[in-house]
Coordinates of C-alpha atoms and ligand atoms in Angstrom, one line a residue:
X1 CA 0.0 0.0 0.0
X2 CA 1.0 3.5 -0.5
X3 CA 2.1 5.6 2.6
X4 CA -1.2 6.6 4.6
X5 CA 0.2 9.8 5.1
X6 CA -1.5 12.4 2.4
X7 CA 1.7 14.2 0.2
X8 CA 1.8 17.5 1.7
X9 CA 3.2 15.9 4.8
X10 CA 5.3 13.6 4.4
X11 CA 8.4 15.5 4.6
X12 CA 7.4 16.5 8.4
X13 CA 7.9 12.9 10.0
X14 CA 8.5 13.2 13.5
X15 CA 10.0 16.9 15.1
X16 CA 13.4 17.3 15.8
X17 CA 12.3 18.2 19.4
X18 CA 10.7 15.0 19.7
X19 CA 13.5 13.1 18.2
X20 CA 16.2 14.9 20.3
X21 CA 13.9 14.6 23.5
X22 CA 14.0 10.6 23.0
X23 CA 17.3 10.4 22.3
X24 CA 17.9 12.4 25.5
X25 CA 16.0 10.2 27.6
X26 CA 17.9 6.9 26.3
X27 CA 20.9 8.1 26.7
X28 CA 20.7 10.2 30.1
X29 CA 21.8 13.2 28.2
X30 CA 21.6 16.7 29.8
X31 CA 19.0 18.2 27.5
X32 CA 19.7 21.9 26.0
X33 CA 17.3 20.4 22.7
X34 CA 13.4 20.8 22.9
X35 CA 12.9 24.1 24.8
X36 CA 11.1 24.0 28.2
X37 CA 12.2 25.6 31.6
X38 CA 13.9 23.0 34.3
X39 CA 12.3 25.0 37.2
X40 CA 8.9 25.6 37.7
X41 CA 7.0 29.8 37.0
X42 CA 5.3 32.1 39.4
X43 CA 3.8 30.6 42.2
X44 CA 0.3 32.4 42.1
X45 CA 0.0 30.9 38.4
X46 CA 0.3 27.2 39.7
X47 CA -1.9 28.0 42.6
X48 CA -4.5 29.8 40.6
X49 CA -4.2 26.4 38.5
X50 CA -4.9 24.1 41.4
X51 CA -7.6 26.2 42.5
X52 CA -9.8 26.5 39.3
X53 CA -9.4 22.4 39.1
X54 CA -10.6 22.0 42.5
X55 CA -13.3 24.6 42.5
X56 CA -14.6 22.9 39.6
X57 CA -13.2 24.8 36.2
X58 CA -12.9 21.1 34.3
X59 CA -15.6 21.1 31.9
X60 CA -15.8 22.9 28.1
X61 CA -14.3 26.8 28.6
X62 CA -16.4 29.0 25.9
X63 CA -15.2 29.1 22.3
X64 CA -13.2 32.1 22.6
X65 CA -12.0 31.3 26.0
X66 CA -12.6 31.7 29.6
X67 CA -13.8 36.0 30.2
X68 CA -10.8 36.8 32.8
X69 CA -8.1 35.4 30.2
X70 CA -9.7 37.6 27.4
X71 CA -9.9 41.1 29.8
X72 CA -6.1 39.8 30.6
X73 CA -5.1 39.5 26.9
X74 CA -6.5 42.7 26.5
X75 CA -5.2 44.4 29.6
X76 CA -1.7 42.8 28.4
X77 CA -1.6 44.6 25.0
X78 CA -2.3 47.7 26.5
X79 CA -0.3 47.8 29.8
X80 CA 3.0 46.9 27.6
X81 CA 2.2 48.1 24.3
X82 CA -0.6 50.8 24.1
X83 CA -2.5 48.3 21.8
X84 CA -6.1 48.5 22.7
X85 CA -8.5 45.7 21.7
X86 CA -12.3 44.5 22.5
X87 CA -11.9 41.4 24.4
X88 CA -14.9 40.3 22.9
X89 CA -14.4 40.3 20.0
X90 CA -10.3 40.5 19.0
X91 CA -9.0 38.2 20.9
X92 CA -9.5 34.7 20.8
X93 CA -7.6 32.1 22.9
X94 CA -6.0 28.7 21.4
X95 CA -4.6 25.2 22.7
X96 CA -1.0 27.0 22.9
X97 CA 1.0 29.1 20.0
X98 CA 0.8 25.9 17.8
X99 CA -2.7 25.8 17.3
X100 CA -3.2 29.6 16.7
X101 CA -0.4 29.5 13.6
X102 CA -2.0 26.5 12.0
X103 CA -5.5 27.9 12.8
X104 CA -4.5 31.6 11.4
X105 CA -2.6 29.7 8.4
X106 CA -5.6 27.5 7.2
X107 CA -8.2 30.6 7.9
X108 CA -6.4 32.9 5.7
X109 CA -4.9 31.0 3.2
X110 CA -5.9 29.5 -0.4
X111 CA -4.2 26.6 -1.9
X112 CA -1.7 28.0 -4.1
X113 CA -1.4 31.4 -1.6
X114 CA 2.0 32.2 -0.6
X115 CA 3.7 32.7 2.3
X116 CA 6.6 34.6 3.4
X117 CA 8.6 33.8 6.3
X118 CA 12.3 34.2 7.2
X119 CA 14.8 30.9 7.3
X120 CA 15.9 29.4 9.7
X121 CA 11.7 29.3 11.0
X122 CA 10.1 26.9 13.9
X123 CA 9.2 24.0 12.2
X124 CA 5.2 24.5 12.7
X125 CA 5.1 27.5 10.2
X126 CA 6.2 24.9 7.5
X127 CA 4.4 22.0 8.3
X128 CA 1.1 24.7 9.2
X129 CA 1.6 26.4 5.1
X130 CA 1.7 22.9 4.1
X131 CA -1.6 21.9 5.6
X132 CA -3.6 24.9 4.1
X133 CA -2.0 23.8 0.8
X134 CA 0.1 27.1 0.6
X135 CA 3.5 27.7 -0.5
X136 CA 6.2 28.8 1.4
X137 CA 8.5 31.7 0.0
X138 CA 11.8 32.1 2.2
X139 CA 14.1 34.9 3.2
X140 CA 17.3 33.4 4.8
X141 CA 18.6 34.8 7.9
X142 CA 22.8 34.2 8.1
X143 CA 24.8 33.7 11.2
X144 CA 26.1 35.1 13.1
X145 CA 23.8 38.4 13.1
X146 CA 20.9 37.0 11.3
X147 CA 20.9 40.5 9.7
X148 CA 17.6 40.6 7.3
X149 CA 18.7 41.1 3.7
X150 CA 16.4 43.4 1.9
X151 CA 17.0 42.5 -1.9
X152 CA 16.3 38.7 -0.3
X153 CA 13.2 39.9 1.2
X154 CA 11.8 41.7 -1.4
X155 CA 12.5 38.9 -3.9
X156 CA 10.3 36.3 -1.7
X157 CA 7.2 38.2 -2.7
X158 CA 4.8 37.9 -4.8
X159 CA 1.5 38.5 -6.6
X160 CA 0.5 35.0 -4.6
X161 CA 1.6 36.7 -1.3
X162 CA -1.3 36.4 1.1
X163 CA 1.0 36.9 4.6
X164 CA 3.9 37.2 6.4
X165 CA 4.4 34.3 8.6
X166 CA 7.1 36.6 11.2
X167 CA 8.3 35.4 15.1
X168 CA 10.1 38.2 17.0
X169 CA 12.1 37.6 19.2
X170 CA 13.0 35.0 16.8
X171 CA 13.6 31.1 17.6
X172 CA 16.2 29.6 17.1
X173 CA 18.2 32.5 16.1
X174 CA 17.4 34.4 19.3
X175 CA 17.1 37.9 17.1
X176 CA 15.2 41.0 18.0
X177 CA 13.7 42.4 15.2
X178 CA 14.6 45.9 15.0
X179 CA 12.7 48.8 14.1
X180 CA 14.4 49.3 10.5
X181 CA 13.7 45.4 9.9
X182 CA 9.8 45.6 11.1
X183 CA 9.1 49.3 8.6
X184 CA 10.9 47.2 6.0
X185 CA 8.6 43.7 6.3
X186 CA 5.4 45.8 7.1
X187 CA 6.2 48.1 3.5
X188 CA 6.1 45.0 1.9
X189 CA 3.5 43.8 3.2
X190 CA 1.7 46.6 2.5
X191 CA 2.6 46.9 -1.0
X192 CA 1.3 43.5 -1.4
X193 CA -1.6 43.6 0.5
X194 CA -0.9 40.7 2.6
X195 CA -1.5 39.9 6.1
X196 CA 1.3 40.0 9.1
X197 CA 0.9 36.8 11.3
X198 CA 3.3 37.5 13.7
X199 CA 4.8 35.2 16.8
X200 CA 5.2 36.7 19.4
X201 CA 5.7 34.1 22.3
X202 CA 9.3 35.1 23.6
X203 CA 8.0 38.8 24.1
X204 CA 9.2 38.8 27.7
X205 CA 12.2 37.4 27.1
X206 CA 14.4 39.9 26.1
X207 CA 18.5 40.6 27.4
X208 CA 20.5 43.6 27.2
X209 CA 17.8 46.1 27.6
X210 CA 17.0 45.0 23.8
X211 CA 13.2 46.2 22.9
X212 CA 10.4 43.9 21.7
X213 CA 8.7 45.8 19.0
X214 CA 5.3 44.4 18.0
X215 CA 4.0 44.5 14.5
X216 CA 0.1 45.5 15.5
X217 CA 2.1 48.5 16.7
X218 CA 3.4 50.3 14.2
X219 CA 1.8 52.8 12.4
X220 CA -1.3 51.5 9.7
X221 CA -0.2 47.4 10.6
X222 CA -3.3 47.1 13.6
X223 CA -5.7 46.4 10.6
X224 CA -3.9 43.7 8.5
X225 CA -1.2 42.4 11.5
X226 CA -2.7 39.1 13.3
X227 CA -0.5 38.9 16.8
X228 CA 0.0 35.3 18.4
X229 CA 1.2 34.3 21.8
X230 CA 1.3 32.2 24.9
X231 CA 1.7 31.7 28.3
X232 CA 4.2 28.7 27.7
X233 CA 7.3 30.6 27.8
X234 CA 6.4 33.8 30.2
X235 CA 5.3 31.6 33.0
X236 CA 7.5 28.3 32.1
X237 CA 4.4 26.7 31.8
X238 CA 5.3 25.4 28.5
X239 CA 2.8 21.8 29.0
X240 CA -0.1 24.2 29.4
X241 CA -0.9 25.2 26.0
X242 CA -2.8 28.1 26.6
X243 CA -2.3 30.5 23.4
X244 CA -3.9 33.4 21.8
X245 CA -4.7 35.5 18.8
X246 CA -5.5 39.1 18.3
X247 CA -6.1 41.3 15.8
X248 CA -9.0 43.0 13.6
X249 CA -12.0 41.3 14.9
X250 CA -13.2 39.8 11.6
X251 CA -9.8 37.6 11.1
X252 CA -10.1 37.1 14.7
X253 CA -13.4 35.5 13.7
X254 CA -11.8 33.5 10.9
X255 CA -9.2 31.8 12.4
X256 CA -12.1 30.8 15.6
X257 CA -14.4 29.3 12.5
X258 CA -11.1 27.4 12.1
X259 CA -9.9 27.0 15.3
X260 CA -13.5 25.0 16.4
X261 CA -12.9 22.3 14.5
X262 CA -9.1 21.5 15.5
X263 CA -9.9 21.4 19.4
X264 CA -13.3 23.5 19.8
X265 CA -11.6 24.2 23.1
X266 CA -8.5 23.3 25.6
X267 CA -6.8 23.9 28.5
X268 CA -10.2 24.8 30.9
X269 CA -8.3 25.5 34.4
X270 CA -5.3 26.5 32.9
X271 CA -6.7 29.7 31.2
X272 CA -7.7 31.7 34.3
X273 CA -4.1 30.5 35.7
X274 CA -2.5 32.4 33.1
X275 CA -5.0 35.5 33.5
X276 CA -3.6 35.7 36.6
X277 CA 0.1 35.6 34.9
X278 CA -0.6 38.1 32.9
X279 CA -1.9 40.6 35.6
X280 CA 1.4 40.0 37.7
X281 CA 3.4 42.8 38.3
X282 CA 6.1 44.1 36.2
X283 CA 9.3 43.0 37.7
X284 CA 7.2 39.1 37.5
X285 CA 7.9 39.5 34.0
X286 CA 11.6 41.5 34.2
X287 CA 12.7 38.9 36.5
X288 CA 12.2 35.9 34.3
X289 CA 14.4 37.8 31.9
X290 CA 16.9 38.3 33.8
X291 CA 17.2 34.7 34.8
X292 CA 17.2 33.7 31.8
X293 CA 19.7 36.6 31.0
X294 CA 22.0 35.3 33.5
X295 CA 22.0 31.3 32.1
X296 CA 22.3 32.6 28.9
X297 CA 25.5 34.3 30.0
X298 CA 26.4 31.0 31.6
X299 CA 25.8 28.6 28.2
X300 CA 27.8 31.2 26.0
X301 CA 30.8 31.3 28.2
X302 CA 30.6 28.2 28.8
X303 CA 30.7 27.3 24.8
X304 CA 33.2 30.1 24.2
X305 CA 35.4 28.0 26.5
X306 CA 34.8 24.9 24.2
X307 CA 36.0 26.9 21.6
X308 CA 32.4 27.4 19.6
X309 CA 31.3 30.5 17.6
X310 CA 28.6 31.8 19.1
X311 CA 25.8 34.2 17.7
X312 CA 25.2 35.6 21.2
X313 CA 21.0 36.0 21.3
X314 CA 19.3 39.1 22.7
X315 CA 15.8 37.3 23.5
X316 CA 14.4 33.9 23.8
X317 CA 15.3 30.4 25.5
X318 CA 18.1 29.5 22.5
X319 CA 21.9 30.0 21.2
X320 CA 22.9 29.2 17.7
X321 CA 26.5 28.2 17.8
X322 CA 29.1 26.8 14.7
X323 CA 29.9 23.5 16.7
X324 CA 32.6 23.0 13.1
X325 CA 35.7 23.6 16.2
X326 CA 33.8 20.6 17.6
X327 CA 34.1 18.0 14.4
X328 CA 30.9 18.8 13.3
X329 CA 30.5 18.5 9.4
X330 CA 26.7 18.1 9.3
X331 CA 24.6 19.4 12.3
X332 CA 22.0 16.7 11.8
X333 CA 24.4 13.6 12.6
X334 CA 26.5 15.6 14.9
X335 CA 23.3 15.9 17.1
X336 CA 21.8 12.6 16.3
X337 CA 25.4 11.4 17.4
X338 CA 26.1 13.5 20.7
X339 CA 24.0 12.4 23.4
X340 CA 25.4 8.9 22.6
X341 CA 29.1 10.2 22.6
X342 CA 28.9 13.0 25.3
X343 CA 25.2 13.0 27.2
X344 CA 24.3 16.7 25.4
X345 CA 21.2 17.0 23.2
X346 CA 20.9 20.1 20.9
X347 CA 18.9 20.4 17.7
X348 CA 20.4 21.3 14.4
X349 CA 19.7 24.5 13.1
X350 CA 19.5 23.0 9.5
X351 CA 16.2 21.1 10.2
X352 CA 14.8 24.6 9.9
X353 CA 15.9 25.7 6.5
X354 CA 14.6 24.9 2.9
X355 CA 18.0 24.4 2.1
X356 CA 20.3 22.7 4.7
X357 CA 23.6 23.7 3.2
X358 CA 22.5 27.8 4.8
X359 CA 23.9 26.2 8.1
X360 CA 25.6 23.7 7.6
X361 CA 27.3 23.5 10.8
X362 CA 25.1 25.4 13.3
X363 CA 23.5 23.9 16.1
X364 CA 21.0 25.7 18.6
X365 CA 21.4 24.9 22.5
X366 CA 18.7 26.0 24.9
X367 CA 19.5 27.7 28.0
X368 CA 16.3 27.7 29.7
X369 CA 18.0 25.7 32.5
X370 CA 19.3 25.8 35.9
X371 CA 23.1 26.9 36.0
X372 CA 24.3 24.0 37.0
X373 CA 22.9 21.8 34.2
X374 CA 24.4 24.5 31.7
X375 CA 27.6 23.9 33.4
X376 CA 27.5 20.0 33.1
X377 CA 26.7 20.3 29.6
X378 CA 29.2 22.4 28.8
X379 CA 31.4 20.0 30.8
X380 CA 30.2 17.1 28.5
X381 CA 30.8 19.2 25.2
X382 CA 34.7 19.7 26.0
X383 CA 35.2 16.1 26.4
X384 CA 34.9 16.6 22.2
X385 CA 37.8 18.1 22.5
X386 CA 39.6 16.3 24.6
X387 CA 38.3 13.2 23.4
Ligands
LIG401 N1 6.3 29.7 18.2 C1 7.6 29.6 18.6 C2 8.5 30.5 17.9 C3 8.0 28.7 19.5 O1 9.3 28.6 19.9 C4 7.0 27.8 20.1 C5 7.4 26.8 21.1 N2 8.1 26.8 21.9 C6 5.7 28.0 19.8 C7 5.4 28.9 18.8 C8 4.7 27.1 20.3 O2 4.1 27.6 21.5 P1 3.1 26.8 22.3 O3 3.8 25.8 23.2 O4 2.3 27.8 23.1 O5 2.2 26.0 21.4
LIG402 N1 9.2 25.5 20.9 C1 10.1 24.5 21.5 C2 11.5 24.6 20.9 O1 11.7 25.3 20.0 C3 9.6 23.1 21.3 C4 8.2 22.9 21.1 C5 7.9 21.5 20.6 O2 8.5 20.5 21.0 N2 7.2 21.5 19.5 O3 12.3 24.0 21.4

């Protein structure tokens, strides 16, 4: 028989974070791969957890999702951003980030539509253009600045362009988007008339004063920019899934006509949990970046000592590093290979390109871990050396 698995998706297989998680757990491996926290978020957010499951939260939430997380969404935008939206109506919560990009991507697209996004991506975008039938149209981002290059840009649209598929901060690379790079994609966009979808789940988690600029922001994008994010990374709650969408409130709209048919609804007690996440005070949400701040410091001395080149990131849970000083030829067997040889996982930064040979070498580490576990790792990775 022919593979049960319809064409559009059989180059997905099973993720990279997946793969590298299992190989982690055979092999004991101190895992810096799949990218979720080692230490547990804000108290009040677990508590409020336990409390709506034992005062009874566990059945269906409403479509859109539980009232308090949509004032909170709302309330969010505004208290960071000076975006204002009707609860009601523009926001519309999601089983986690995942859900909202395949959700946005199958409510907006066409088969045939095309879609923009900028290389090396998370692997959902792919496999979520793929579902909807769409056709991805790449801008490469180069280490070690992951500098965006505009003739590249401008040449990945279109007359088929129907969005941009964006994610700043940016995973893996761990890039802030600046200002010049935002006017530049939202010019585009404009020209084209196409849509922004843009990721915004690392928001919070920004080093070096760096500034987190979102697209629904800037001047004209509220009306054609569709914002997505969680409360996986803020309150390392990443087995949660709570998400959300916002934006105009008729794509809002499409992407729930979607959206009811993938899970109708999720997550029941965990959404007033992260309403009360997203109401914390200010230095809750500095302080997580400045943890993370600090560990990142910790990985990237720590592989500067190994002798890697390192891209050194100003926002999210990952490094990108050229492991080459480390024997690596291929980043795909060299991290298939080292929690066998050395008890590290990582993932391969080439998984997310169209064309592998971009990156070779490169290999992206998470550092969403306690200091001591990005010590031992980095312990592990000399033995390469040594070895
Ligand atoms: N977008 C990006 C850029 C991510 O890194 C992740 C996962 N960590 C997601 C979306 C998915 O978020 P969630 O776990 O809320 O589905
Ligand atoms: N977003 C996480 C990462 O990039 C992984 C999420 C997943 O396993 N799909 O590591």
């Amino acid at each position: 028989m022919d593979s049960p698995l319809v064409e559009r998706m059989r180059p997905f297989g099973t993720t990279i974070f997946a793969r590298m998680s299992a190989l982690a757990l055979e092999h004991g491996a101190v895992n810096l791969g799949q990218g979720f926290p080692d230490t547990d978020g804000p108290a009040e957010v677990l508590r409020a957890a336990v409390a709506a499951i034992e005062g009874g939260r566990n059945q269906y939430p409403p479509g859109h999702g539980v009232p308090e997380l949509l004032d909170a969404v709302a309330a969010h935008q505004e208290r960071f951003y000076g975006i204002r939206l009707d609860p009601r109506s523009q926001v519309l919560v999601t089983a986690g980030a995942t859900e909202a990009i395949a959700a946005t991507v199958l409510a907006l697209c066409e088969p045939g539509d095309e879609v923009v996004m900028f290389e090396p991506y998370y692997d959902s975008y792919a496999a979520g253009v793929a579902l909807a039938g769409g056709v991805r149209r790449t801008c490469v981002l180069r280490f070690p600045d992951f500098a965006v290059d505009e003739v590249s840009l401008r040449a990945a649209f279109s007359d088929r362009t129907r969005m941009v598929l964006l994610n700043t901060p940016h995973n893996p690379t761990g890039k802030v988007f600046t200002r010049a790079e935002l006017d530049l994609v939202c010019r585009l966009a404009r020209e084209h008339d196409a849509w922004v979808v843009t990721d915004e789940v690392y928001e919070h988690l920004t080093f070096d004063g760096a500034t987190h600029i979102p697209v629904a922001s800037l001047p004209g994008m509220a009306e054609r920019t569709l914002t997505i994010s969680s409360g996986g990374k803020t309150f390392s709650t990443t087995g949660w899934k709570v998400g959300w969408v916002t934006g105009p409130a008729e794509a809002v709209a499409a992407v729930r006509t979607v959206k009811q048919f993938l899970t109708y609804v999720a997550s029941g007690p965990f959404q007033p949990a992260i309403a009360v996440g997203l109401g914390l005070p200010d230095d809750v949400f500095s302080g997580v970046a400045a943890t993370l701040q600090h560990q990142r410091d910790v990985l990237v001395a720590g592989l500067r000592a190994t002798g890697l080149t390192v891209s050194v990131p100003r926002a999210t849970y990952f490094v990108v590093a050229d492991a080459a000083p480390l024997g690596a030829t291929d980043a795909l067997s060299f991290c298939e290979s080292l929690p066998e040889r050395v008890g590290v996982a990582a993932v391969p930064v080439s998984v997310f390109h169209d064309d592998p040979t971009a990156a070779p070498t490169l290999v992206r580490f998470a550092f969403c871990k306690r200091p001591e576990v990005l010590e031992e790792a980095v312990r592990r990775l000399a033995e390469l050396r040594s070895g």
